[in-house]
């Protein structure tokens, strides 16, 4: 079976997985604080950051992500931001998208050969709006879900 059919099976039969032009498996990667100093090196070399600061950031990141849960949380946050960016880009190009969390993550890992550190966070279906699509579901008023103080 094709990749879309396999993914649809793992997404509990959700038709949009195979009906969409593309369905992305958005994965998060736990932060790798071990290489932070090397990644910041060009910034230090360009004079934008003192070398000591890069080293301090690396020490802080190593401490922050020593807890596996904190690293996993960061992976999910980063993947979610990436998915939102993908959805906004799709909309800017005239497509519609749909994030989905209803899928067998362990099955996706096995079926698509993800690496042990890759965490499947959500699926994002992208394509053209189909005739008869439902309008956006009713949303709670902004004041109920967002408070700016």
PDB file of C-alpha atoms in Angstrom:
ATOM      1  CA  UNK A   1       0.000   0.000   0.000  1.00  0.00           C
ATOM      2  CA  UNK A   2       1.098   3.573  -0.617  1.00  0.00           C
ATOM      3  CA  UNK A   3       2.348   5.888   2.103  1.00  0.00           C
ATOM      4  CA  UNK A   4      -0.947   7.787   2.290  1.00  0.00           C
ATOM      5  CA  UNK A   5      -2.947   4.578   2.733  1.00  0.00           C
ATOM      6  CA  UNK A   6      -0.569   3.385   5.459  1.00  0.00           C
ATOM      7  CA  UNK A   7      -0.757   6.746   7.209  1.00  0.00           C
ATOM      8  CA  UNK A   8      -4.558   6.840   6.924  1.00  0.00           C
ATOM      9  CA  UNK A   9      -4.759   3.443   8.618  1.00  0.00           C
ATOM     10  CA  UNK A  10      -2.591   4.765  11.469  1.00  0.00           C
ATOM     11  CA  UNK A  11      -4.790   7.896  11.656  1.00  0.00           C
ATOM     12  CA  UNK A  12      -7.852   5.798  12.482  1.00  0.00           C
ATOM     13  CA  UNK A  13      -9.163   5.988   8.928  1.00  0.00           C
ATOM     14  CA  UNK A  14      -9.405   9.783   8.705  1.00  0.00           C
ATOM     15  CA  UNK A  15     -10.174  10.441   5.037  1.00  0.00           C
ATOM     16  CA  UNK A  16      -8.396  13.802   4.941  1.00  0.00           C
ATOM     17  CA  UNK A  17      -5.060  11.998   5.320  1.00  0.00           C
ATOM     18  CA  UNK A  18      -5.390  10.417   1.890  1.00  0.00           C
ATOM     19  CA  UNK A  19      -7.726  12.988   0.285  1.00  0.00           C
ATOM     20  CA  UNK A  20      -5.359  15.931   0.856  1.00  0.00           C
ATOM     21  CA  UNK A  21      -2.698  16.734  -1.723  1.00  0.00           C
ATOM     22  CA  UNK A  22      -0.093  16.128   0.983  1.00  0.00           C
ATOM     23  CA  UNK A  23      -0.144  15.067   4.601  1.00  0.00           C
ATOM     24  CA  UNK A  24       2.920  15.952   6.640  1.00  0.00           C
ATOM     25  CA  UNK A  25       4.120  14.012   9.654  1.00  0.00           C
ATOM     26  CA  UNK A  26       5.402  16.822  11.862  1.00  0.00           C
ATOM     27  CA  UNK A  27       8.083  15.583  14.239  1.00  0.00           C
ATOM     28  CA  UNK A  28       9.842  17.220  17.126  1.00  0.00           C
ATOM     29  CA  UNK A  29      13.473  16.704  17.981  1.00  0.00           C
ATOM     30  CA  UNK A  30      14.651  16.987  21.578  1.00  0.00           C
ATOM     31  CA  UNK A  31      17.159  19.835  21.886  1.00  0.00           C
ATOM     32  CA  UNK A  32      20.808  18.893  21.507  1.00  0.00           C
ATOM     33  CA  UNK A  33      22.497  21.293  23.893  1.00  0.00           C
ATOM     34  CA  UNK A  34      25.783  19.486  23.354  1.00  0.00           C
ATOM     35  CA  UNK A  35      26.355  21.204  20.019  1.00  0.00           C
ATOM     36  CA  UNK A  36      24.961  24.625  20.981  1.00  0.00           C
ATOM     37  CA  UNK A  37      28.401  26.237  21.286  1.00  0.00           C
ATOM     38  CA  UNK A  38      29.319  25.021  17.792  1.00  0.00           C
ATOM     39  CA  UNK A  39      26.046  26.335  16.344  1.00  0.00           C
ATOM     40  CA  UNK A  40      26.619  29.713  18.020  1.00  0.00           C
ATOM     41  CA  UNK A  41      30.229  29.893  16.790  1.00  0.00           C
ATOM     42  CA  UNK A  42      29.389  31.880  13.600  1.00  0.00           C
ATOM     43  CA  UNK A  43      27.493  34.382  15.756  1.00  0.00           C
ATOM     44  CA  UNK A  44      30.519  34.708  18.052  1.00  0.00           C
ATOM     45  CA  UNK A  45      32.884  34.984  15.056  1.00  0.00           C
ATOM     46  CA  UNK A  46      30.797  37.798  13.576  1.00  0.00           C
ATOM     47  CA  UNK A  47      31.140  39.733  16.827  1.00  0.00           C
ATOM     48  CA  UNK A  48      27.456  39.580  17.756  1.00  0.00           C
ATOM     49  CA  UNK A  49      27.992  37.480  20.890  1.00  0.00           C
ATOM     50  CA  UNK A  50      30.866  37.199  23.351  1.00  0.00           C
ATOM     51  CA  UNK A  51      32.436  33.718  23.431  1.00  0.00           C
ATOM     52  CA  UNK A  52      31.763  33.412  27.147  1.00  0.00           C
ATOM     53  CA  UNK A  53      28.077  34.009  26.594  1.00  0.00           C
ATOM     54  CA  UNK A  54      27.862  31.127  24.115  1.00  0.00           C
ATOM     55  CA  UNK A  55      29.505  28.862  26.659  1.00  0.00           C
ATOM     56  CA  UNK A  56      27.124  30.044  29.389  1.00  0.00           C
ATOM     57  CA  UNK A  57      24.118  29.401  27.139  1.00  0.00           C
ATOM     58  CA  UNK A  58      25.364  25.884  26.496  1.00  0.00           C
ATOM     59  CA  UNK A  59      25.778  25.169  30.224  1.00  0.00           C
ATOM     60  CA  UNK A  60      22.289  26.527  30.935  1.00  0.00           C
ATOM     61  CA  UNK A  61      20.749  24.470  28.128  1.00  0.00           C
ATOM     62  CA  UNK A  62      22.499  21.296  29.297  1.00  0.00           C
ATOM     63  CA  UNK A  63      21.066  21.847  32.782  1.00  0.00           C
ATOM     64  CA  UNK A  64      17.589  22.784  31.512  1.00  0.00           C
ATOM     65  CA  UNK A  65      17.216  19.738  29.288  1.00  0.00           C
ATOM     66  CA  UNK A  66      18.874  17.171  31.558  1.00  0.00           C
ATOM     67  CA  UNK A  67      15.323  16.188  32.509  1.00  0.00           C
ATOM     68  CA  UNK A  68      13.920  14.050  29.714  1.00  0.00           C
ATOM     69  CA  UNK A  69      10.441  15.533  30.131  1.00  0.00           C
ATOM     70  CA  UNK A  70      11.735  19.085  29.636  1.00  0.00           C
ATOM     71  CA  UNK A  71      13.504  17.985  26.445  1.00  0.00           C
ATOM     72  CA  UNK A  72      10.356  16.248  25.171  1.00  0.00           C
ATOM     73  CA  UNK A  73       8.245  19.316  25.991  1.00  0.00           C
ATOM     74  CA  UNK A  74      10.641  21.497  23.986  1.00  0.00           C
ATOM     75  CA  UNK A  75      10.466  19.073  21.042  1.00  0.00           C
ATOM     76  CA  UNK A  76       6.662  19.247  21.066  1.00  0.00           C
ATOM     77  CA  UNK A  77       6.700  23.059  21.360  1.00  0.00           C
ATOM     78  CA  UNK A  78       9.126  23.445  18.479  1.00  0.00           C
ATOM     79  CA  UNK A  79       7.233  21.012  16.252  1.00  0.00           C
ATOM     80  CA  UNK A  80       3.951  22.788  17.022  1.00  0.00           C
ATOM     81  CA  UNK A  81       5.435  26.135  16.027  1.00  0.00           C
ATOM     82  CA  UNK A  82       6.758  24.549  12.840  1.00  0.00           C
ATOM     83  CA  UNK A  83       3.336  23.083  12.068  1.00  0.00           C
ATOM     84  CA  UNK A  84       1.681  26.472  12.608  1.00  0.00           C
ATOM     85  CA  UNK A  85       4.181  28.062  10.218  1.00  0.00           C
ATOM     86  CA  UNK A  86       3.465  25.355   7.644  1.00  0.00           C
ATOM     87  CA  UNK A  87      -0.276  26.002   7.978  1.00  0.00           C
ATOM     88  CA  UNK A  88       0.132  29.774   7.591  1.00  0.00           C
ATOM     89  CA  UNK A  89       2.360  29.283   4.542  1.00  0.00           C
ATOM     90  CA  UNK A  90      -0.203  26.921   2.995  1.00  0.00           C
ATOM     91  CA  UNK A  91      -2.973  29.462   3.556  1.00  0.00           C
ATOM     92  CA  UNK A  92      -0.839  32.230   2.019  1.00  0.00           C
ATOM     93  CA  UNK A  93      -0.511  30.039  -1.075  1.00  0.00           C
ATOM     94  CA  UNK A  94      -4.275  29.501  -1.296  1.00  0.00           C
ATOM     95  CA  UNK A  95      -4.449  26.054   0.293  1.00  0.00           C
ATOM     96  CA  UNK A  96      -6.337  24.808   3.325  1.00  0.00           C
ATOM     97  CA  UNK A  97      -4.825  22.722   6.079  1.00  0.00           C
ATOM     98  CA  UNK A  98      -5.882  20.652   9.030  1.00  0.00           C
ATOM     99  CA  UNK A  99      -3.790  19.632  12.038  1.00  0.00           C
ATOM    100  CA  UNK A 100      -4.535  16.178  13.433  1.00  0.00           C
ATOM    101  CA  UNK A 101      -3.467  14.538  16.664  1.00  0.00           C
ATOM    102  CA  UNK A 102      -5.687  11.464  16.280  1.00  0.00           C
ATOM    103  CA  UNK A 103      -3.122   8.917  15.132  1.00  0.00           C
ATOM    104  CA  UNK A 104      -1.070   5.996  16.431  1.00  0.00           C
ATOM    105  CA  UNK A 105       2.296   7.655  17.129  1.00  0.00           C
ATOM    106  CA  UNK A 106       4.093   4.378  17.844  1.00  0.00           C
ATOM    107  CA  UNK A 107       2.709   2.959  14.606  1.00  0.00           C
ATOM    108  CA  UNK A 108       3.936   6.003  12.667  1.00  0.00           C
ATOM    109  CA  UNK A 109       7.403   5.563  14.187  1.00  0.00           C
ATOM    110  CA  UNK A 110       7.515   1.912  13.083  1.00  0.00           C
ATOM    111  CA  UNK A 111       5.785   2.258   9.714  1.00  0.00           C
ATOM    112  CA  UNK A 112       7.773   5.272   8.518  1.00  0.00           C
ATOM    113  CA  UNK A 113      11.135   4.345  10.054  1.00  0.00           C
ATOM    114  CA  UNK A 114      11.516   7.367  12.302  1.00  0.00           C
ATOM    115  CA  UNK A 115      14.718   7.637  14.299  1.00  0.00           C
ATOM    116  CA  UNK A 116      14.500   7.016  18.057  1.00  0.00           C
ATOM    117  CA  UNK A 117      14.835  10.744  18.802  1.00  0.00           C
ATOM    118  CA  UNK A 118      12.099  11.810  16.327  1.00  0.00           C
ATOM    119  CA  UNK A 119       8.772  12.421  18.101  1.00  0.00           C
ATOM    120  CA  UNK A 120       5.681  12.452  15.869  1.00  0.00           C
ATOM    121  CA  UNK A 121       3.674  15.379  17.231  1.00  0.00           C
ATOM    122  CA  UNK A 122       0.888  15.877  14.684  1.00  0.00           C
ATOM    123  CA  UNK A 123      -0.189  15.320  11.131  1.00  0.00           C
ATOM    124  CA  UNK A 124      -0.978  18.278   8.897  1.00  0.00           C
ATOM    125  CA  UNK A 125      -3.090  17.667   5.810  1.00  0.00           C
ATOM    126  CA  UNK A 126      -2.696  20.324   3.092  1.00  0.00           C
ATOM    127  CA  UNK A 127      -4.616  20.725  -0.137  1.00  0.00           C
ATOM    128  CA  UNK A 128      -7.416  22.508  -1.943  1.00  0.00           C
ATOM    129  CA  UNK A 129     -10.737  23.032  -0.226  1.00  0.00           C
ATOM    130  CA  UNK A 130     -13.151  20.318  -1.325  1.00  0.00           C
ATOM    131  CA  UNK A 131     -16.736  21.103  -2.316  1.00  0.00           C
ATOM    132  CA  UNK A 132     -19.050  20.560   0.630  1.00  0.00           C
ATOM    133  CA  UNK A 133     -16.349  21.010   3.278  1.00  0.00           C
ATOM    134  CA  UNK A 134     -17.693  22.059   6.626  1.00  0.00           C
ATOM    135  CA  UNK A 135     -17.124  25.664   7.576  1.00  0.00           C
ATOM    136  CA  UNK A 136     -14.768  26.251  10.477  1.00  0.00           C
ATOM    137  CA  UNK A 137     -16.216  24.799  13.668  1.00  0.00           C
ATOM    138  CA  UNK A 138     -17.552  27.311  16.157  1.00  0.00           C
ATOM    139  CA  UNK A 139     -14.775  28.665  18.336  1.00  0.00           C
ATOM    140  CA  UNK A 140     -14.960  29.979  21.866  1.00  0.00           C
ATOM    141  CA  UNK A 141     -14.841  33.784  22.076  1.00  0.00           C
ATOM    142  CA  UNK A 142     -11.286  35.106  22.172  1.00  0.00           C
ATOM    143  CA  UNK A 143     -11.834  36.592  25.637  1.00  0.00           C
ATOM    144  CA  UNK A 144     -12.469  33.096  27.016  1.00  0.00           C
ATOM    145  CA  UNK A 145      -9.196  31.638  25.775  1.00  0.00           C
ATOM    146  CA  UNK A 146      -6.799  34.620  25.852  1.00  0.00           C
ATOM    147  CA  UNK A 147      -6.107  37.071  28.587  1.00  0.00           C
ATOM    148  CA  UNK A 148      -3.687  39.956  28.095  1.00  0.00           C
ATOM    149  CA  UNK A 149      -2.681  41.724  31.267  1.00  0.00           C
TER     150      UNK A 149
END
